[in-house]
CSV table of N, CA, C and O in Angstrom, one decimal:
chain,number,residue,atom,x,y,z
A,1,LEU,N,-35.8,-72.6,71.8
A,1,LEU,CA,-34.8,-71.7,72.3
A,1,LEU,C,-35.3,-70.2,72.1
A,1,LEU,O,-35.2,-69.4,73.1
A,2,THR,N,-35.7,-69.8,70.9
A,2,THR,CA,-36.1,-68.4,70.7
A,2,THR,C,-37.4,-68.1,71.3
A,2,THR,O,-37.8,-66.9,71.3
A,3,ASP,N,-38.1,-69.1,71.9
A,3,ASP,CA,-39.4,-68.8,72.5
A,3,ASP,C,-39.3,-68.7,74.0
A,3,ASP,O,-40.4,-68.5,74.7
A,4,ALA,N,-38.1,-68.7,74.6
A,4,ALA,CA,-38.0,-68.6,76.0
A,4,ALA,C,-38.5,-67.2,76.4
A,4,ALA,O,-38.3,-66.2,75.7
A,5,PRO,N,-39.2,-67.1,77.6
A,5,PRO,CA,-39.9,-65.9,78.0
A,5,PRO,C,-38.9,-64.7,78.1
A,5,PRO,O,-39.3,-63.6,77.7
A,6,GLN,N,-37.7,-64.9,78.5
A,6,GLN,CA,-36.7,-63.8,78.6
A,6,GLN,C,-36.4,-63.3,77.3
A,6,GLN,O,-36.2,-62.1,77.1
A,7,LEU,N,-36.3,-64.2,76.3
A,7,LEU,CA,-36.0,-63.7,74.9
A,7,LEU,C,-37.1,-63.1,74.2
A,7,LEU,O,-36.9,-62.2,73.3
A,8,GLN,N,-38.3,-63.4,74.6
A,8,GLN,CA,-39.5,-62.8,73.9
A,8,GLN,C,-39.5,-61.3,74.1
A,8,GLN,O,-40.0,-60.5,73.3
A,9,ARG,N,-39.0,-60.8,75.3
A,9,ARG,CA,-39.0,-59.4,75.6
A,9,ARG,C,-37.7,-58.7,75.3
A,9,ARG,O,-37.6,-57.5,75.4
A,10,SER,N,-36.7,-59.4,74.8
A,10,SER,CA,-35.4,-58.8,74.5
A,10,SER,C,-35.4,-57.9,73.3
A,10,SER,O,-35.9,-58.3,72.3
A,11,SER,N,-34.7,-56.8,73.4
A,11,SER,CA,-34.6,-55.9,72.2
A,11,SER,C,-33.7,-56.5,71.2
A,11,SER,O,-33.6,-56.1,70.0
A,12,LEU,N,-32.9,-57.6,71.6
A,12,LEU,CA,-32.0,-58.2,70.6
A,12,LEU,C,-32.7,-59.4,69.9
A,12,LEU,O,-32.1,-60.0,69.0
A,13,ARG,N,-33.9,-59.7,70.2
A,13,ARG,CA,-34.6,-60.9,69.6
A,13,ARG,C,-34.7,-60.8,68.1
A,13,ARG,O,-34.4,-61.8,67.4
A,14,PRO,N,-35.0,-59.6,67.5
A,14,PRO,CA,-35.1,-59.6,66.0
A,14,PRO,C,-33.8,-59.9,65.4
A,14,PRO,O,-33.7,-60.7,64.4
A,15,ASP,N,-32.7,-59.4,65.9
A,15,ASP,CA,-31.4,-59.6,65.4
A,15,ASP,C,-31.0,-61.1,65.6
A,15,ASP,O,-30.4,-61.7,64.7
A,16,GLY,N,-31.4,-61.7,66.7
A,16,GLY,CA,-31.2,-63.1,67.0
A,16,GLY,C,-31.9,-64.0,66.0
A,16,GLY,O,-31.3,-65.0,65.5
A,17,LEU,N,-33.1,-63.7,65.7
A,17,LEU,CA,-33.9,-64.5,64.8
A,17,LEU,C,-33.3,-64.4,63.4
A,17,LEU,O,-33.1,-65.4,62.7
A,18,PHE,N,-32.9,-63.2,63.0
A,18,PHE,CA,-32.2,-63.0,61.7
A,18,PHE,C,-30.9,-63.9,61.7
A,18,PHE,O,-30.7,-64.6,60.7
A,19,SER,N,-30.1,-63.7,62.7
A,19,SER,CA,-28.8,-64.5,62.7
A,19,SER,C,-29.0,-66.0,62.8
A,19,SER,O,-28.3,-66.7,62.1
A,20,LEU,N,-30.0,-66.4,63.5
A,20,LEU,CA,-30.4,-67.8,63.5
A,20,LEU,C,-30.7,-68.3,62.1
A,20,LEU,O,-30.2,-69.4,61.6
A,21,GLY,N,-31.5,-67.6,61.4
A,21,GLY,CA,-31.9,-67.9,60.0
A,21,GLY,C,-30.6,-68.0,59.1
A,21,GLY,O,-30.5,-69.0,58.3
A,22,VAL,N,-29.7,-67.0,59.2
A,22,VAL,CA,-28.5,-67.0,58.4
A,22,VAL,C,-27.7,-68.2,58.7
A,22,VAL,O,-27.1,-68.9,57.8
A,23,ALA,N,-27.5,-68.5,60.0
A,23,ALA,CA,-26.7,-69.7,60.4
A,23,ALA,C,-27.3,-71.0,59.9
A,23,ALA,O,-26.6,-71.9,59.4
A,24,LEU,N,-28.6,-71.1,59.9
A,24,LEU,CA,-29.3,-72.3,59.4
A,24,LEU,C,-29.1,-72.4,57.9
A,24,LEU,O,-29.0,-73.5,57.4
A,25,GLU,N,-29.1,-71.3,57.2
A,25,GLU,CA,-28.8,-71.3,55.8
A,25,GLU,C,-27.4,-71.9,55.6
A,25,GLU,O,-27.2,-72.7,54.7
A,26,ALA,N,-26.5,-71.4,56.4
A,26,ALA,CA,-25.1,-71.8,56.2
A,26,ALA,C,-24.8,-73.3,56.4
A,26,ALA,O,-23.9,-73.8,55.8
A,27,ILE,N,-25.6,-73.9,57.2
A,27,ILE,CA,-25.5,-75.3,57.4
A,27,ILE,C,-26.5,-76.1,56.6
A,27,ILE,O,-26.8,-77.3,56.9
A,28,GLU,N,-27.1,-75.4,55.6
A,28,GLU,CA,-28.0,-76.1,54.7
A,28,GLU,C,-29.2,-76.7,55.3
A,28,GLU,O,-29.5,-77.9,55.1
A,29,GLN,N,-29.8,-75.9,56.2
A,29,GLN,CA,-31.1,-76.4,56.9
A,29,GLN,C,-32.2,-75.4,56.4
A,29,GLN,O,-32.7,-74.6,57.2
A,30,PRO,N,-32.6,-75.5,55.2
A,30,PRO,CA,-33.6,-74.5,54.7
A,30,PRO,C,-34.9,-74.5,55.4
A,30,PRO,O,-35.5,-73.4,55.6
A,31,LYS,N,-35.4,-75.7,55.8
A,31,LYS,CA,-36.7,-75.7,56.5
A,31,LYS,C,-36.7,-75.0,57.8
A,31,LYS,O,-37.6,-74.2,58.2
A,32,GLN,N,-35.6,-75.2,58.5
A,32,GLN,CA,-35.4,-74.5,59.8
A,32,GLN,C,-35.2,-73.0,59.6
A,32,GLN,O,-35.6,-72.2,60.4
A,33,ALA,N,-34.4,-72.6,58.6
A,33,ALA,CA,-34.2,-71.2,58.3
A,33,ALA,C,-35.5,-70.5,58.0
A,33,ALA,O,-35.8,-69.4,58.5
A,34,ILE,N,-36.4,-71.2,57.2
A,34,ILE,CA,-37.7,-70.7,56.9
A,34,ILE,C,-38.5,-70.4,58.2
A,34,ILE,O,-39.1,-69.4,58.4
A,35,GLU,N,-38.4,-71.4,59.2
A,35,GLU,CA,-39.1,-71.2,60.4
A,35,GLU,C,-38.6,-70.0,61.2
A,35,GLU,O,-39.4,-69.3,61.8
A,36,ALA,N,-37.3,-69.8,61.2
A,36,ALA,CA,-36.7,-68.7,61.9
A,36,ALA,C,-37.1,-67.4,61.3
A,36,ALA,O,-37.5,-66.4,62.0
A,37,TYR,N,-37.1,-67.3,60.0
A,37,TYR,CA,-37.6,-66.1,59.3
A,37,TYR,C,-39.0,-65.8,59.4
A,37,TYR,O,-39.5,-64.7,59.6
A,38,GLN,N,-39.8,-66.9,59.4
A,38,GLN,CA,-41.3,-66.7,59.7
A,38,GLN,C,-41.5,-66.2,61.1
A,38,GLN,O,-42.4,-65.4,61.3
A,39,ALA,N,-40.8,-66.7,62.1
A,39,ALA,CA,-40.9,-66.2,63.4
A,39,ALA,C,-40.5,-64.7,63.5
A,39,ALA,O,-41.2,-63.9,64.2
A,40,PHE,N,-39.5,-64.3,62.8
A,40,PHE,CA,-39.2,-62.9,62.7
A,40,PHE,C,-40.4,-62.1,62.2
A,40,PHE,O,-40.7,-61.1,62.9
A,41,PHE,N,-41.0,-62.5,61.1
A,41,PHE,CA,-42.1,-61.7,60.6
A,41,PHE,C,-43.3,-61.7,61.5
A,41,PHE,O,-44.1,-60.8,61.5
A,42,LYS,N,-43.5,-62.8,62.2
A,42,LYS,CA,-44.7,-62.8,63.1
A,42,LYS,C,-44.7,-61.7,64.1
A,42,LYS,O,-45.7,-61.1,64.4
A,43,SER,N,-43.5,-61.4,64.6
A,43,SER,CA,-43.3,-60.3,65.6
A,43,SER,C,-42.8,-59.0,65.1
A,43,SER,O,-43.0,-57.9,65.7
A,44,TYR,N,-42.1,-59.0,64.0
A,44,TYR,CA,-41.4,-57.8,63.6
A,44,TYR,C,-41.5,-57.5,62.1
A,44,TYR,O,-40.5,-57.3,61.3
A,45,PRO,N,-42.7,-57.4,61.6
A,45,PRO,CA,-42.9,-57.2,60.1
A,45,PRO,C,-42.4,-55.9,59.5
A,45,PRO,O,-42.1,-55.8,58.3
A,46,GLU,N,-42.2,-54.9,60.4
A,46,GLU,CA,-41.7,-53.6,59.9
A,46,GLU,C,-40.3,-53.3,60.4
A,46,GLU,O,-39.9,-52.1,60.3
A,47,HIS,N,-39.6,-54.2,60.9
A,47,HIS,CA,-38.3,-54.0,61.5
A,47,HIS,C,-37.3,-53.6,60.3
A,47,HIS,O,-37.5,-53.9,59.2
A,48,ARG,N,-36.2,-53.0,60.7
A,48,ARG,CA,-35.2,-52.5,59.7
A,48,ARG,C,-34.6,-53.7,58.9
A,48,ARG,O,-34.1,-53.5,57.8
A,49,LEU,N,-34.7,-54.9,59.4
A,49,LEU,CA,-34.1,-56.1,58.7
A,49,LEU,C,-35.2,-56.8,57.9
A,49,LEU,O,-34.9,-57.8,57.2
A,50,ALA,N,-36.4,-56.3,57.9
A,50,ALA,CA,-37.5,-57.0,57.2
A,50,ALA,C,-37.3,-57.2,55.8
A,50,ALA,O,-37.5,-58.3,55.3
A,51,ARG,N,-36.7,-56.2,55.0
A,51,ARG,CA,-36.5,-56.4,53.6
A,51,ARG,C,-35.4,-57.6,53.4
A,51,ARG,O,-35.6,-58.4,52.5
A,52,GLU,N,-34.4,-57.5,54.1
A,52,GLU,CA,-33.3,-58.6,54.0
A,52,GLU,C,-33.9,-59.9,54.4
A,52,GLU,O,-33.6,-60.9,53.7
A,53,VAL,N,-34.7,-60.0,55.4
A,53,VAL,CA,-35.3,-61.3,55.8
A,53,VAL,C,-36.3,-61.8,54.7
A,53,VAL,O,-36.3,-62.9,54.4
A,54,ARG,N,-37.0,-60.8,54.1
A,54,ARG,CA,-37.9,-61.2,53.0
A,54,ARG,C,-37.1,-61.9,51.8
A,54,ARG,O,-37.5,-62.9,51.3
A,55,LEU,N,-36.0,-61.2,51.5
A,55,LEU,CA,-35.2,-61.8,50.4
A,55,LEU,C,-34.6,-63.1,50.8
A,55,LEU,O,-34.6,-64.0,49.9
A,56,ARG,N,-34.1,-63.3,52.0
A,56,ARG,CA,-33.6,-64.5,52.4
A,56,ARG,C,-34.6,-65.6,52.5
A,56,ARG,O,-34.4,-66.8,52.1
A,57,LEU,N,-35.8,-65.2,53.0
A,57,LEU,CA,-36.9,-66.2,53.1
A,57,LEU,C,-37.3,-66.7,51.7
A,57,LEU,O,-37.5,-67.9,51.4
A,58,ALA,N,-37.4,-65.7,50.7
A,58,ALA,CA,-37.7,-66.1,49.4
A,58,ALA,C,-36.7,-67.0,48.8
A,58,ALA,O,-37.0,-68.0,48.1
A,59,GLU,N,-35.4,-66.8,49.1
A,59,GLU,CA,-34.4,-67.6,48.6
A,59,GLU,C,-34.5,-69.0,49.1
A,59,GLU,O,-34.3,-70.0,48.4
A,60,GLN,N,-34.9,-69.2,50.4
A,60,GLN,CA,-35.0,-70.5,51.0
A,60,GLN,C,-36.2,-71.2,50.4
A,60,GLN,O,-36.2,-72.4,50.2
A,61,TYR,N,-37.3,-70.5,50.1
A,61,TYR,CA,-38.4,-71.1,49.4
A,61,TYR,C,-38.0,-71.6,48.0
A,61,TYR,O,-38.4,-72.7,47.6
A,62,LEU,N,-37.2,-70.8,47.3
A,62,LEU,CA,-36.7,-71.2,46.0
A,62,LEU,C,-35.8,-72.5,46.1
A,62,LEU,O,-35.9,-73.4,45.2
A,63,VAL,N,-35.0,-72.6,47.2
A,63,VAL,CA,-34.2,-73.7,47.4
A,63,VAL,C,-35.1,-75.0,47.5
A,63,VAL,O,-34.7,-76.1,47.1
A,64,GLN,N,-36.3,-74.8,48.1
A,64,GLN,CA,-37.2,-75.8,48.3
A,64,GLN,C,-38.1,-76.0,47.1
A,64,GLN,O,-39.1,-76.8,47.1
A,65,ASN,N,-37.8,-75.4,46.0
A,65,ASN,CA,-38.6,-75.4,44.7
A,65,ASN,C,-40.0,-74.9,45.0
A,65,ASN,O,-41.0,-75.5,44.4
A,66,ASN,N,-40.2,-73.9,45.7
A,66,ASN,CA,-41.5,-73.4,46.1
A,66,ASN,C,-41.6,-71.9,45.6
A,66,ASN,O,-41.6,-71.0,46.4
A,67,ALA,N,-41.6,-71.7,44.3
A,67,ALA,CA,-41.7,-70.4,43.7
A,67,ALA,C,-43.0,-69.6,44.1
A,67,ALA,O,-43.0,-68.4,44.2
A,68,LEU,N,-44.0,-70.4,44.3
A,68,LEU,CA,-45.3,-69.7,44.7
A,68,LEU,C,-45.2,-69.0,46.0
A,68,LEU,O,-45.8,-67.9,46.2
A,69,GLU,N,-44.4,-69.5,46.9
A,69,GLU,CA,-44.2,-68.8,48.2
A,69,GLU,C,-43.2,-67.7,48.1
A,69,GLU,O,-43.3,-66.6,48.7
A,70,ALA,N,-42.2,-67.9,47.2
A,70,ALA,CA,-41.2,-66.9,47.0
A,70,ALA,C,-41.6,-65.6,46.3
A,70,ALA,O,-41.2,-64.5,46.7
A,71,LEU,N,-42.5,-65.7,45.3
A,71,LEU,CA,-42.9,-64.6,44.5
A,71,LEU,C,-43.4,-63.4,45.3
A,71,LEU,O,-43.0,-62.3,45.1
A,72,PRO,N,-44.4,-63.6,46.1
A,72,PRO,CA,-45.0,-62.4,46.8
A,72,PRO,C,-43.9,-61.8,47.8
A,72,PRO,O,-44.0,-60.6,47.9
A,73,LEU,N,-43.0,-62.6,48.3
A,73,LEU,CA,-42.0,-62.0,49.1
A,73,LEU,C,-41.0,-61.1,48.3
A,73,LEU,O,-40.6,-60.0,48.7
A,74,LEU,N,-40.7,-61.6,47.1
A,74,LEU,CA,-39.8,-60.8,46.2
A,74,LEU,C,-40.5,-59.5,45.8
A,74,LEU,O,-39.9,-58.5,45.7
A,75,GLU,N,-41.8,-59.6,45.5
A,75,GLU,CA,-42.6,-58.5,45.1
A,75,GLU,C,-42.6,-57.4,46.2
A,75,GLU,O,-42.4,-56.2,46.0
A,76,ARG,N,-42.9,-57.9,47.4
A,76,ARG,CA,-42.9,-57.0,48.6
A,76,ARG,C,-41.6,-56.4,48.8
A,76,ARG,O,-41.4,-55.2,49.1
A,77,ALA,N,-40.5,-57.2,48.7
A,77,ALA,CA,-39.2,-56.7,49.0
A,77,ALA,C,-38.8,-55.6,48.0
A,77,ALA,O,-38.1,-54.6,48.3
A,78,SER,N,-39.3,-55.7,46.8
A,78,SER,CA,-39.0,-54.7,45.8
A,78,SER,C,-39.7,-53.3,46.1
A,78,SER,O,-39.3,-52.3,45.5
A,79,GLN,N,-40.7,-53.4,46.9
A,79,GLN,CA,-41.5,-52.2,47.3
A,79,GLN,C,-41.1,-51.6,48.6
A,79,GLN,O,-41.5,-50.5,49.0
A,80,ASP,N,-40.3,-52.3,49.4
A,80,ASP,CA,-39.9,-51.9,50.7
A,80,ASP,C,-39.1,-50.6,50.6
A,80,ASP,O,-38.2,-50.5,49.8
A,81,ASN,N,-39.3,-49.7,51.5
A,81,ASN,CA,-38.5,-48.4,51.5
A,81,ASN,C,-37.7,-48.2,52.8
A,81,ASN,O,-37.3,-47.2,53.1
A,82,TYR,N,-37.4,-49.3,53.5
A,82,TYR,CA,-36.6,-49.2,54.7
A,82,TYR,C,-35.4,-50.1,54.6
A,82,TYR,O,-35.2,-50.8,53.8
């Protein structure tokens, strides 16, 4: 769905990927939430939502008992200035 050509060019795509990740968290789908957040970072690593996405992504890794993936995200989020 998020890979449709029309959506790739939309200015709303970063917000959509963020919202998709949040929705997937809410229905307890951590693997899919991780995929949505990773897709966000692939295209928008410096977006205004990047810090929030890093924190949420780290949380989902922790839900999966994957502290090794979560730690660098938490460290980076602590240094973000936006």
